[in-house]
PDB file of C-alpha atoms in Angstrom:
ATOM      1  CA  MET A   1     154.035  84.913 145.615  1.00  0.00           C
ATOM      2  CA  LYS A   2     152.477  83.396 143.201  1.00  0.00           C
ATOM      3  CA  GLU A   3     154.369  83.517 139.857  1.00  0.00           C
ATOM      4  CA  VAL A   4     151.947  84.416 136.790  1.00  0.00           C
ATOM      5  CA  GLU A   5     152.219  82.561 133.642  1.00  0.00           C
ATOM      6  CA  LEU A   6     150.819  84.234 130.438  1.00  0.00           C
ATOM      7  CA  THR A   7     150.346  81.804 127.133  1.00  0.00           C
ATOM      8  CA  ASP A   8     149.805  85.338 125.666  1.00  0.00           C
ATOM      9  CA  PRO A   9     149.252  88.783 127.452  1.00  0.00           C
ATOM     10  CA  TYR A  10     148.052  90.908 125.002  1.00  0.00           C
ATOM     11  CA  THR A  11     145.253  88.540 123.470  1.00  0.00           C
ATOM     12  CA  ILE A  12     141.919  89.128 125.253  1.00  0.00           C
ATOM     13  CA  PRO A  13     139.631  86.357 123.502  1.00  0.00           C
ATOM     14  CA  TYR A  14     136.419  87.163 122.902  1.00  0.00           C
ATOM     15  CA  ARG A  15     133.507  85.103 124.117  1.00  0.00           C
ATOM     16  CA  GLY A  16     131.608  84.824 120.205  1.00  0.00           C
ATOM     17  CA  ILE A  17     131.764  86.608 117.245  1.00  0.00           C
ATOM     18  CA  TYR A  18     127.856  86.779 115.487  1.00  0.00           C
ATOM     19  CA  VAL A  19     126.683  88.296 112.585  1.00  0.00           C
ATOM     20  CA  VAL A  20     123.093  88.395 111.920  1.00  0.00           C
ATOM     21  CA  CYS A  21     121.690  89.389 108.185  1.00  0.00           C
ATOM     22  CA  ASP A  22     118.813  90.730 106.359  1.00  0.00           C
ATOM     23  CA  GLU A  23     117.202  89.025 103.696  1.00  0.00           C
ATOM     24  CA  GLU A  24     118.763  90.620 101.105  1.00  0.00           C
ATOM     25  CA  ASN A  25     122.268  90.873 102.935  1.00  0.00           C
ATOM     26  CA  LYS A  26     122.189  94.718 102.577  1.00  0.00           C
ATOM     27  CA  ASN A  27     121.872  95.952 106.466  1.00  0.00           C
ATOM     28  CA  ALA A  28     123.797  92.953 108.920  1.00  0.00           C
ATOM     29  CA  GLU A  29     124.293  93.318 112.810  1.00  0.00           C
ATOM     30  CA  ILE A  30     127.613  92.199 114.389  1.00  0.00           C
ATOM     31  CA  ILE A  31     127.235  91.121 117.900  1.00  0.00           C
ATOM     32  CA  GLU A  32     130.648  90.638 120.191  1.00  0.00           C
ATOM     33  CA  HIS A  33     130.535  88.901 123.544  1.00  0.00           C
ATOM     34  CA  THR A  34     133.363  90.019 125.103  1.00  0.00           C
ATOM     35  CA  ASN A  35     135.375  89.045 127.945  1.00  0.00           C
ATOM     36  CA  CYS A  36     136.665  92.874 128.353  1.00  0.00           C
ATOM     37  CA  TYR A  37     134.394  94.930 129.107  1.00  0.00           C
ATOM     38  CA  SER A  38     136.897  97.965 128.931  1.00  0.00           C
ATOM     39  CA  GLY A  39     138.255  96.937 125.818  1.00  0.00           C
ATOM     40  CA  ALA A  40     134.674  96.505 123.750  1.00  0.00           C
ATOM     41  CA  ALA A  41     134.087 100.168 124.906  1.00  0.00           C
ATOM     42  CA  TRP A  42     137.780 101.339 123.373  1.00  0.00           C
ATOM     43  CA  SER A  43     136.201  99.871 120.162  1.00  0.00           C
ATOM     44  CA  ARG A  44     132.995 100.247 120.521  1.00  0.00           C
ATOM     45  CA  PHE A  45     133.897 104.392 120.681  1.00  0.00           C
ATOM     46  CA  HIS A  46     136.130 104.506 117.812  1.00  0.00           C
ATOM     47  CA  TYR A  47     133.796 101.568 115.516  1.00  0.00           C
ATOM     48  CA  ALA A  48     131.483 103.867 115.674  1.00  0.00           C
ATOM     49  CA  ARG A  49     132.381 106.287 113.674  1.00  0.00           C
ATOM     50  CA  SER A  50     133.193 104.116 110.651  1.00  0.00           C
ATOM     51  CA  PRO A  51     131.352 105.194 107.322  1.00  0.00           C
ATOM     52  CA  LEU A  52     129.657 101.446 107.361  1.00  0.00           C
ATOM     53  CA  ILE A  53     127.445 101.834 110.745  1.00  0.00           C
ATOM     54  CA  GLN A  54     124.123 102.826 111.411  1.00  0.00           C
ATOM     55  CA  GLN A  55     124.559 102.063 114.902  1.00  0.00           C
ATOM     56  CA  ALA A  56     126.594 100.559 117.862  1.00  0.00           C
ATOM     57  CA  ARG A  57     125.373  99.794 121.486  1.00  0.00           C
ATOM     58  CA  ALA A  58     126.087  97.937 124.254  1.00  0.00           C
ATOM     59  CA  VAL A  59     123.085  95.366 125.715  1.00  0.00           C
ATOM     60  CA  GLY A  60     125.257  94.226 128.622  1.00  0.00           C
ATOM     61  CA  ASP A  61     128.119  92.097 128.193  1.00  0.00           C
ATOM     62  CA  MET A  62     126.943  92.330 124.640  1.00  0.00           C
ATOM     63  CA  THR A  63     128.374  95.351 121.683  1.00  0.00           C
ATOM     64  CA  ARG A  64     125.781  95.432 118.831  1.00  0.00           C
ATOM     65  CA  TYR A  65     126.700  96.974 115.665  1.00  0.00           C
ATOM     66  CA  LEU A  66     124.055  97.108 112.981  1.00  0.00           C
ATOM     67  CA  MET A  67     125.711  97.762 109.974  1.00  0.00           C
ATOM     68  CA  SER A  68     125.719  98.670 106.028  1.00  0.00           C
ATOM     69  CA  THR A  69     127.459  95.907 104.506  1.00  0.00           C
ATOM     70  CA  GLY A  70     130.111  96.991 101.911  1.00  0.00           C
ATOM     71  CA  ALA A  71     133.546  97.792 102.126  1.00  0.00           C
ATOM     72  CA  CYS A  72     134.546 101.546 103.007  1.00  0.00           C
ATOM     73  CA  ASP A  73     137.809 104.095 103.671  1.00  0.00           C
ATOM     74  CA  LEU A  74     138.206 104.466 106.886  1.00  0.00           C
ATOM     75  CA  SER A  75     140.438 107.803 108.417  1.00  0.00           C
ATOM     76  CA  LEU A  76     141.914 107.202 110.696  1.00  0.00           C
ATOM     77  CA  GLN A  77     143.515 109.263 113.439  1.00  0.00           C
ATOM     78  CA  PRO A  78     145.874 107.900 116.684  1.00  0.00           C
ATOM     79  CA  SER A  79     143.717 108.839 120.159  1.00  0.00           C
ATOM     80  CA  VAL A  80     140.297 109.543 118.544  1.00  0.00           C
ATOM     81  CA  ALA A  81     139.355 107.675 115.658  1.00  0.00           C
ATOM     82  CA  ALA A  82     142.338 105.383 115.863  1.00  0.00           C
ATOM     83  CA  ALA A  83     140.543 102.004 114.910  1.00  0.00           C
ATOM     84  CA  GLY A  84     137.030 101.042 112.450  1.00  0.00           C
ATOM     85  CA  ILE A  85     135.983  98.258 110.886  1.00  0.00           C
ATOM     86  CA  GLU A  86     137.167  98.470 107.320  1.00  0.00           C
ATOM     87  CA  SER A  87     134.151  96.011 105.057  1.00  0.00           C
ATOM     88  CA  VAL A  88     131.472  93.459 105.768  1.00  0.00           C
ATOM     89  CA  VAL A  89     130.957  90.969 102.991  1.00  0.00           C
ATOM     90  CA  VAL A  90     128.259  88.276 102.652  1.00  0.00           C
ATOM     91  CA  GLU A  91     129.433  85.849 100.563  1.00  0.00           C
ATOM     92  CA  GLY A  92     126.629  82.995 100.218  1.00  0.00           C
ATOM     93  CA  ASP A  93     126.633  81.494 104.125  1.00  0.00           C
ATOM     94  CA  GLU A  94     129.774  83.559 105.308  1.00  0.00           C
ATOM     95  CA  VAL A  95     130.579  86.827 106.070  1.00  0.00           C
ATOM     96  CA  SER A  96     134.103  88.374 106.102  1.00  0.00           C
ATOM     97  CA  ILE A  97     134.841  91.150 108.452  1.00  0.00           C
ATOM     98  CA  THR A  98     137.959  92.988 108.478  1.00  0.00           C
ATOM     99  CA  TYR A  99     139.339  95.620 111.405  1.00  0.00           C
ATOM    100  CA  ALA A 100     142.120  97.895 110.202  1.00  0.00           C
ATOM    101  CA  GLY A 101     144.007 100.166 113.209  1.00  0.00           C
ATOM    102  CA  LEU A 102     147.085 102.135 113.558  1.00  0.00           C
ATOM    103  CA  GLY A 103     150.044 100.435 115.872  1.00  0.00           C
ATOM    104  CA  GLY A 104     148.255  97.439 115.040  1.00  0.00           C
ATOM    105  CA  GLY A 105     144.870  98.820 116.206  1.00  0.00           C
ATOM    106  CA  GLY A 106     143.808  95.938 113.450  1.00  0.00           C
ATOM    107  CA  VAL A 107     145.941  93.170 113.940  1.00  0.00           C
ATOM    108  CA  GLY A 108     145.208  92.680 118.365  1.00  0.00           C
ATOM    109  CA  ALA A 109     141.326  93.876 116.874  1.00  0.00           C
ATOM    110  CA  THR A 110     142.149  90.674 114.981  1.00  0.00           C
ATOM    111  CA  LYS A 111     143.347  88.424 117.229  1.00  0.00           C
ATOM    112  CA  CYS A 112     141.588  88.873 120.075  1.00  0.00           C
ATOM    113  CA  ARG A 113     138.458  88.207 117.861  1.00  0.00           C
ATOM    114  CA  ALA A 114     139.943  85.336 116.142  1.00  0.00           C
ATOM    115  CA  PHE A 115     139.789  82.662 119.350  1.00  0.00           C
ATOM    116  CA  ALA A 116     136.276  83.962 119.976  1.00  0.00           C
ATOM    117  CA  GLN A 117     133.113  80.387 119.861  1.00  0.00           C
ATOM    118  CA  GLY A 118     131.341  80.935 115.669  1.00  0.00           C
ATOM    119  CA  VAL A 119     134.115  82.173 113.699  1.00  0.00           C
ATOM    120  CA  LEU A 120     136.398  79.767 110.763  1.00  0.00           C
ATOM    121  CA  ARG A 121     138.403  81.029 110.256  1.00  0.00           C
ATOM    122  CA  TYR A 122     141.063  84.530 109.801  1.00  0.00           C
ATOM    123  CA  GLU A 123     144.027  86.235 108.476  1.00  0.00           C
ATOM    124  CA  VAL A 124     146.418  89.474 110.257  1.00  0.00           C
ATOM    125  CA  SER A 125     148.534  91.792 108.051  1.00  0.00           C
ATOM    126  CA  GLU A 126     152.126  92.347 109.287  1.00  0.00           C
ATOM    127  CA  SER A 127     151.354  95.743 112.192  1.00  0.00           C
ATOM    128  CA  GLY A 128     154.388  97.551 114.927  1.00  0.00           C
ATOM    129  CA  GLY A 129     154.757 101.338 114.967  1.00  0.00           C
ATOM    130  CA  GLY A 130     152.534 103.642 114.062  1.00  0.00           C
ATOM    131  CA  LYS A 131     151.701 102.150 110.883  1.00  0.00           C
ATOM    132  CA  ALA A 132     148.270 101.164 109.401  1.00  0.00           C
ATOM    133  CA  ALA A 133     147.383  97.294 109.973  1.00  0.00           C
ATOM    134  CA  LYS A 134     144.568  95.084 109.018  1.00  0.00           C
ATOM    135  CA  GLY A 135     143.065  91.831 110.019  1.00  0.00           C
ATOM    136  CA  THR A 136     139.683  89.469 108.553  1.00  0.00           C
ATOM    137  CA  ILE A 137     137.442  87.110 110.512  1.00  0.00           C
ATOM    138  CA  VAL A 138     134.844  85.120 108.927  1.00  0.00           C
ATOM    139  CA  VAL A 139     131.665  83.576 110.289  1.00  0.00           C
ATOM    140  CA  PRO A 140     128.435  82.181 109.225  1.00  0.00           C
ATOM    141  CA  ARG A 141     125.697  84.373 107.781  1.00  0.00           C
ATOM    142  CA  ARG A 142     122.750  83.984 110.266  1.00  0.00           C
ATOM    143  CA  GLU A 143     119.392  84.930 110.036  1.00  0.00           C
ATOM    144  CA  ARG A 144     117.277  86.632 113.267  1.00  0.00           C
ATOM    145  CA  VAL A 145     114.157  84.546 114.843  1.00  0.00           C
ATOM    146  CA  LEU A 146     112.181  85.995 117.462  1.00  0.00           C
ATOM    147  CA  ILE A 147     110.001  84.219 119.770  1.00  0.00           C
ATOM    148  CA  GLY A 148     107.826  86.451 121.477  1.00  0.00           C
ATOM    149  CA  ILE A 149     105.755  83.506 125.156  1.00  0.00           C
ATOM    150  CA  ASP A 150     103.900  84.625 127.787  1.00  0.00           C
ATOM    151  CA  ASP A 151     101.645  81.854 130.089  1.00  0.00           C
ATOM    152  CA  THR A 152     103.995  79.613 131.505  1.00  0.00           C
ATOM    153  CA  ASP A 153     103.128  80.057 134.659  1.00  0.00           C
ATOM    154  CA  THR A 154      99.892  80.303 137.769  1.00  0.00           C
ATOM    155  CA  LYS A 155      99.983  83.048 140.381  1.00  0.00           C
ATOM    156  CA  GLU A 156     101.662  80.221 142.469  1.00  0.00           C
ATOM    157  CA  GLU A 157     103.644  78.813 140.314  1.00  0.00           C
ATOM    158  CA  GLY A 158     106.009  79.411 137.632  1.00  0.00           C
ATOM    159  CA  ALA A 159     107.982  82.405 136.299  1.00  0.00           C
ATOM    160  CA  THR A 160     107.777  82.820 131.973  1.00  0.00           C
ATOM    161  CA  TRP A 161     111.616  84.776 132.168  1.00  0.00           C
ATOM    162  CA  SER A 162     113.353  83.010 134.310  1.00  0.00           C
ATOM    163  CA  MET A 163     112.281  79.714 132.606  1.00  0.00           C
ATOM    164  CA  THR A 164     112.551  80.748 128.796  1.00  0.00           C
ATOM    165  CA  HIS A 165     116.035  81.957 129.508  1.00  0.00           C
ATOM    166  CA  ASN A 166     116.774  78.381 130.739  1.00  0.00           C
ATOM    167  CA  ILE A 167     115.971  76.951 128.266  1.00  0.00           C
ATOM    168  CA  ALA A 168     117.401  79.236 125.272  1.00  0.00           C
ATOM    169  CA  THR A 169     120.655  78.499 127.553  1.00  0.00           C
ATOM    170  CA  ALA A 170     120.536  74.631 127.076  1.00  0.00           C
ATOM    171  CA  LEU A 171     119.542  75.259 123.612  1.00  0.00           C
ATOM    172  CA  ASN A 172     122.107  77.661 122.720  1.00  0.00           C
ATOM    173  CA  CYS A 173     124.666  75.905 120.345  1.00  0.00           C
ATOM    174  CA  ASN A 174     126.524  77.238 117.236  1.00  0.00           C
ATOM    175  CA  GLU A 175     124.056  76.399 114.308  1.00  0.00           C
ATOM    176  CA  SER A 176     121.629  78.563 117.277  1.00  0.00           C
ATOM    177  CA  VAL A 177     123.259  81.378 119.145  1.00  0.00           C
ATOM    178  CA  TYR A 178     121.365  82.064 121.810  1.00  0.00           C
ATOM    179  CA  LEU A 179     121.700  86.826 121.582  1.00  0.00           C
ATOM    180  CA  SER A 180     119.217  88.371 123.857  1.00  0.00           C
ATOM    181  CA  HIS A 181     116.359  87.889 126.055  1.00  0.00           C
ATOM    182  CA  SER A 182     114.206  90.624 126.992  1.00  0.00           C
ATOM    183  CA  LEU A 183     111.575  91.145 129.635  1.00  0.00           C
ATOM    184  CA  VAL A 184     108.242  93.473 128.369  1.00  0.00           C
ATOM    185  CA  GLN A 185     106.160  94.770 130.685  1.00  0.00           C
ATOM    186  CA  LEU A 186     102.681  94.343 129.879  1.00  0.00           C
ATOM    187  CA  PHE A 187      99.534  96.751 130.800  1.00  0.00           C
ATOM    188  CA  PRO A 188      98.425  95.034 133.864  1.00  0.00           C
ATOM    189  CA  VAL A 189      95.231  93.164 132.409  1.00  0.00           C
ATOM    190  CA  SER A 190      92.705  90.738 134.776  1.00  0.00           C
ATOM    191  CA  ALA A 191      93.841  88.172 134.230  1.00  0.00           C
ATOM    192  CA  LYS A 192      97.124  88.226 134.992  1.00  0.00           C
ATOM    193  CA  THR A 193      99.318  85.942 137.440  1.00  0.00           C
ATOM    194  CA  GLN A 194     101.337  88.901 139.368  1.00  0.00           C
ATOM    195  CA  ASN A 195     103.366  91.334 137.098  1.00  0.00           C
ATOM    196  CA  CYS A 196     102.210  90.893 133.513  1.00  0.00           C
ATOM    197  CA  VAL A 197     105.069  90.273 131.955  1.00  0.00           C
ATOM    198  CA  SER A 198     105.784  88.446 128.240  1.00  0.00           C
ATOM    199  CA  THR A 199     109.733  87.570 127.283  1.00  0.00           C
ATOM    200  CA  VAL A 200     110.901  87.672 123.909  1.00  0.00           C
ATOM    201  CA  LEU A 201     113.999  85.659 122.868  1.00  0.00           C
ATOM    202  CA  GLU A 202     116.235  86.176 120.376  1.00  0.00           C
ATOM    203  CA  PHE A 203     118.091  84.194 118.486  1.00  0.00           C
ATOM    204  CA  GLY A 204     121.274  83.769 115.758  1.00  0.00           C
ATOM    205  CA  CYS A 205     120.381  81.035 112.796  1.00  0.00           C
ATOM    206  CA  VAL A 206     122.756  80.247 110.455  1.00  0.00           C
ATOM    207  CA  SER A 207     120.029  77.395 108.413  1.00  0.00           C
ATOM    208  CA  LYS A 208     116.468  77.096 108.384  1.00  0.00           C
ATOM    209  CA  GLU A 209     116.728  73.367 109.710  1.00  0.00           C
ATOM    210  CA  ALA A 210     119.005  74.732 112.474  1.00  0.00           C
ATOM    211  CA  LYS A 211     116.030  77.209 113.159  1.00  0.00           C
ATOM    212  CA  GLU A 212     113.167  74.852 112.838  1.00  0.00           C
ATOM    213  CA  GLU A 213     115.706  72.040 114.390  1.00  0.00           C
ATOM    214  CA  LEU A 214     115.592  75.020 117.414  1.00  0.00           C
ATOM    215  CA  LEU A 215     112.368  75.889 117.084  1.00  0.00           C
ATOM    216  CA  GLU A 216     110.990  72.374 117.472  1.00  0.00           C
ATOM    217  CA  ASN A 217     112.662  71.676 121.072  1.00  0.00           C
ATOM    218  CA  LEU A 218     111.726  74.602 122.460  1.00  0.00           C
ATOM    219  CA  GLU A 219     108.382  74.255 122.202  1.00  0.00           C
ATOM    220  CA  ALA A 220     108.736  70.845 123.273  1.00  0.00           C
ATOM    221  CA  ALA A 221     110.470  71.806 126.843  1.00  0.00           C
ATOM    222  CA  LEU A 222     107.446  74.331 127.452  1.00  0.00           C
ATOM    223  CA  LEU A 223     105.023  72.074 126.828  1.00  0.00           C
ATOM    224  CA  LYS A 224     107.091  70.616 129.114  1.00  0.00           C
ATOM    225  CA  TYR A 225     107.617  72.770 131.763  1.00  0.00           C
ATOM    226  CA  SER A 226     105.345  75.543 131.331  1.00  0.00           C
ATOM    227  CA  VAL A 227     102.681  74.632 134.493  1.00  0.00           C
ATOM    228  CA  SER A 228      99.763  77.312 132.476  1.00  0.00           C
ATOM    229  CA  ASP A 229      97.675  75.747 129.968  1.00  0.00           C
ATOM    230  CA  GLU A 230      97.587  79.420 128.131  1.00  0.00           C
ATOM    231  CA  THR A 231     101.182  79.361 127.299  1.00  0.00           C
ATOM    232  CA  GLY A 232     101.691  81.481 124.123  1.00  0.00           C
ATOM    233  CA  MET A 233     104.390  81.184 121.903  1.00  0.00           C
ATOM    234  CA  VAL A 234     104.722  83.476 118.841  1.00  0.00           C
ATOM    235  CA  VAL A 235     107.799  83.391 115.891  1.00  0.00           C
ATOM    236  CA  LEU A 236     109.036  86.084 114.424  1.00  0.00           C
ATOM    237  CA  SER A 237     112.028  85.721 111.122  1.00  0.00           C
ATOM    238  CA  SER A 238     112.973  88.975 110.230  1.00  0.00           C
ATOM    239  CA  PHE A 239     116.118  90.646 110.393  1.00  0.00           C
ATOM    240  CA  GLU A 240     113.688  93.535 112.692  1.00  0.00           C
ATOM    241  CA  ALA A 241     110.238  93.950 114.096  1.00  0.00           C
ATOM    242  CA  SER A 242     109.274  97.356 113.837  1.00  0.00           C
ATOM    243  CA  LYS A 243     105.994  96.117 112.051  1.00  0.00           C
ATOM    244  CA  MET A 244     104.883  94.598 115.129  1.00  0.00           C
ATOM    245  CA  GLU A 245     105.093  98.502 117.151  1.00  0.00           C
ATOM    246  CA  GLU A 246     102.038  99.580 116.975  1.00  0.00           C
ATOM    247  CA  TYR A 247     100.812  95.918 118.049  1.00  0.00           C
ATOM    248  CA  SER A 248     102.822  96.475 120.772  1.00  0.00           C
ATOM    249  CA  THR A 249     101.865  99.897 122.502  1.00  0.00           C
ATOM    250  CA  MET A 250      98.175  97.877 121.757  1.00  0.00           C
ATOM    251  CA  CYS A 251      99.175  95.941 124.192  1.00  0.00           C
ATOM    252  CA  ARG A 252     101.033  97.733 126.829  1.00  0.00           C
ATOM    253  CA  SER A 253      98.345 101.279 126.533  1.00  0.00           C
ATOM    254  CA  GLY A 254      95.426  98.824 127.738  1.00  0.00           C
ATOM    255  CA  GLU A 255      93.161  95.175 127.734  1.00  0.00           C
ATOM    256  CA  LEU A 256      93.111  93.016 123.869  1.00  0.00           C
ATOM    257  CA  THR A 257      91.290  90.177 123.168  1.00  0.00           C
ATOM    258  CA  LYS A 258      92.569  87.133 121.855  1.00  0.00           C
ATOM    259  CA  ASP A 259      91.325  87.399 118.571  1.00  0.00           C
ATOM    260  CA  ILE A 260      93.186  90.549 117.647  1.00  0.00           C
ATOM    261  CA  ALA A 261      96.371  89.209 118.712  1.00  0.00           C
ATOM    262  CA  MET A 262      95.860  86.532 116.242  1.00  0.00           C
ATOM    263  CA  GLU A 263      94.344  88.995 113.295  1.00  0.00           C
ATOM    264  CA  HIS A 264      97.787  91.022 114.036  1.00  0.00           C
ATOM    265  CA  ALA A 265      99.679  87.300 113.767  1.00  0.00           C
ATOM    266  CA  GLN A 266      97.905  86.732 110.761  1.00  0.00           C
ATOM    267  CA  LYS A 267      99.099  89.772 109.536  1.00  0.00           C
ATOM    268  CA  ASN A 268     102.447  89.879 110.251  1.00  0.00           C
ATOM    269  CA  GLY A 269     103.258  87.153 108.826  1.00  0.00           C
ATOM    270  CA  VAL A 270     103.826  85.571 112.625  1.00  0.00           C
ATOM    271  CA  ASP A 271     103.963  81.953 113.231  1.00  0.00           C
ATOM    272  CA  VAL A 272     101.169  81.049 115.931  1.00  0.00           C
ATOM    273  CA  ARG A 273     103.385  77.955 117.076  1.00  0.00           C
ATOM    274  CA  LEU A 274     101.760  77.499 121.032  1.00  0.00           C
ATOM    275  CA  GLY A 275      97.634  78.799 121.112  1.00  0.00           C
ATOM    276  CA  GLY A 276      96.648  79.890 124.517  1.00  0.00           C
ATOM    277  CA  ASN A 277      95.670  83.245 125.892  1.00  0.00           C
ATOM    278  CA  GLY A 278      99.441  83.901 126.201  1.00  0.00           C
ATOM    279  CA  VAL A 279      99.529  84.910 122.768  1.00  0.00           C
ATOM    280  CA  ILE A 280      98.641  88.367 123.360  1.00  0.00           C
ATOM    281  CA  GLY A 281     101.598  88.817 124.951  1.00  0.00           C
ATOM    282  CA  ALA A 282     103.351  86.706 123.538  1.00  0.00           C
ATOM    283  CA  LEU A 283     103.549  88.951 120.451  1.00  0.00           C
ATOM    284  CA  ALA A 284     104.360  92.728 122.037  1.00  0.00           C
ATOM    285  CA  SER A 285     106.767  90.898 123.435  1.00  0.00           C
ATOM    286  CA  LEU A 286     108.236  91.244 119.924  1.00  0.00           C
ATOM    287  CA  ALA A 287     109.325  94.411 118.815  1.00  0.00           C
ATOM    288  CA  TRP A 288     111.355  95.019 122.446  1.00  0.00           C
ATOM    289  CA  PHE A 289     114.419  92.681 121.752  1.00  0.00           C
ATOM    290  CA  ALA A 290     117.015  92.975 122.932  1.00  0.00           C
ATOM    291  CA  ARG A 291     116.028  95.849 124.377  1.00  0.00           C
ATOM    292  CA  PRO A 292     115.824  94.751 127.623  1.00  0.00           C
ATOM    293  CA  ASP A 293     116.374  98.209 129.785  1.00  0.00           C
ATOM    294  CA  GLU A 294     113.858 100.045 128.044  1.00  0.00           C
ATOM    295  CA  SER A 295     110.908  96.968 127.605  1.00  0.00           C
ATOM    296  CA  VAL A 296     110.447  96.808 131.378  1.00  0.00           C
ATOM    297  CA  ASP A 297     109.754 100.143 131.804  1.00  0.00           C
ATOM    298  CA  LEU A 298     105.903 100.987 130.754  1.00  0.00           C
ATOM    299  CA  GLU A 299     106.469 104.322 130.130  1.00  0.00           C
ATOM    300  CA  ALA A 300     108.832 103.886 127.064  1.00  0.00           C
ATOM    301  CA  LYS A 301     107.968 104.568 123.738  1.00  0.00           C
ATOM    302  CA  LEU A 302     108.972 102.150 120.278  1.00  0.00           C
TER     303      LEU A 302
END
């Protein structure tokens, strides 16, 4: 018989907590990487009722809360709205998130998140019984960096989706955290290798210096491991990518030229780091970041 010894039986630490903000700090996305999906599902159900939250969804083992920044009053009710996010406050290069809940829900939420990667510090109030409690964690402010990649392979060798994931995993760090990876189905053009799929990587970077180091290292890795002379790598530093939706729909509906792709890249402020024919598909992938269940379906709509 094995005797179970638990240091803290009531805390399940999250793997990581990250916050990406827009340029004006009016909107933020809290991205929680969980170790217990069911606990995260409970939180998502209750937190979704918080007035600040615009959207709550799960992407794999991550929960993503799209939010307005600021503070709100929570109307906590047992069983139906037992916990919530009370405030998201951006101050300089840090973001403070305050969780509140009944019966220690706010404290429990904070303690589970307090030791996650990316958390700088935390504080909690007293908890217990049926009274409300609060806890706050502080994390670095991040900006979103989207990297579209295509044509790293040939008909005989290579696979863009797997190589890009492995490179992104190798470059993942506290300064530039790897947040998502989506395979984007494109229109099956004549020059395709097999399935005509591009890839978009999503990172959250704490500074311009961290972003540039990430891009330099990623570009170098692509040049090292790509087996194609037509690799395309494009970069969009933006909280959202709606301006790329029109081009993406065009690319998923028919065959486009590289000239058309370059025109759209320039018009929308997309940085072309590697300019092979893969730019066509790489550019189309940007609008589908963090939507891997939809992006594989050619019929899916943005």
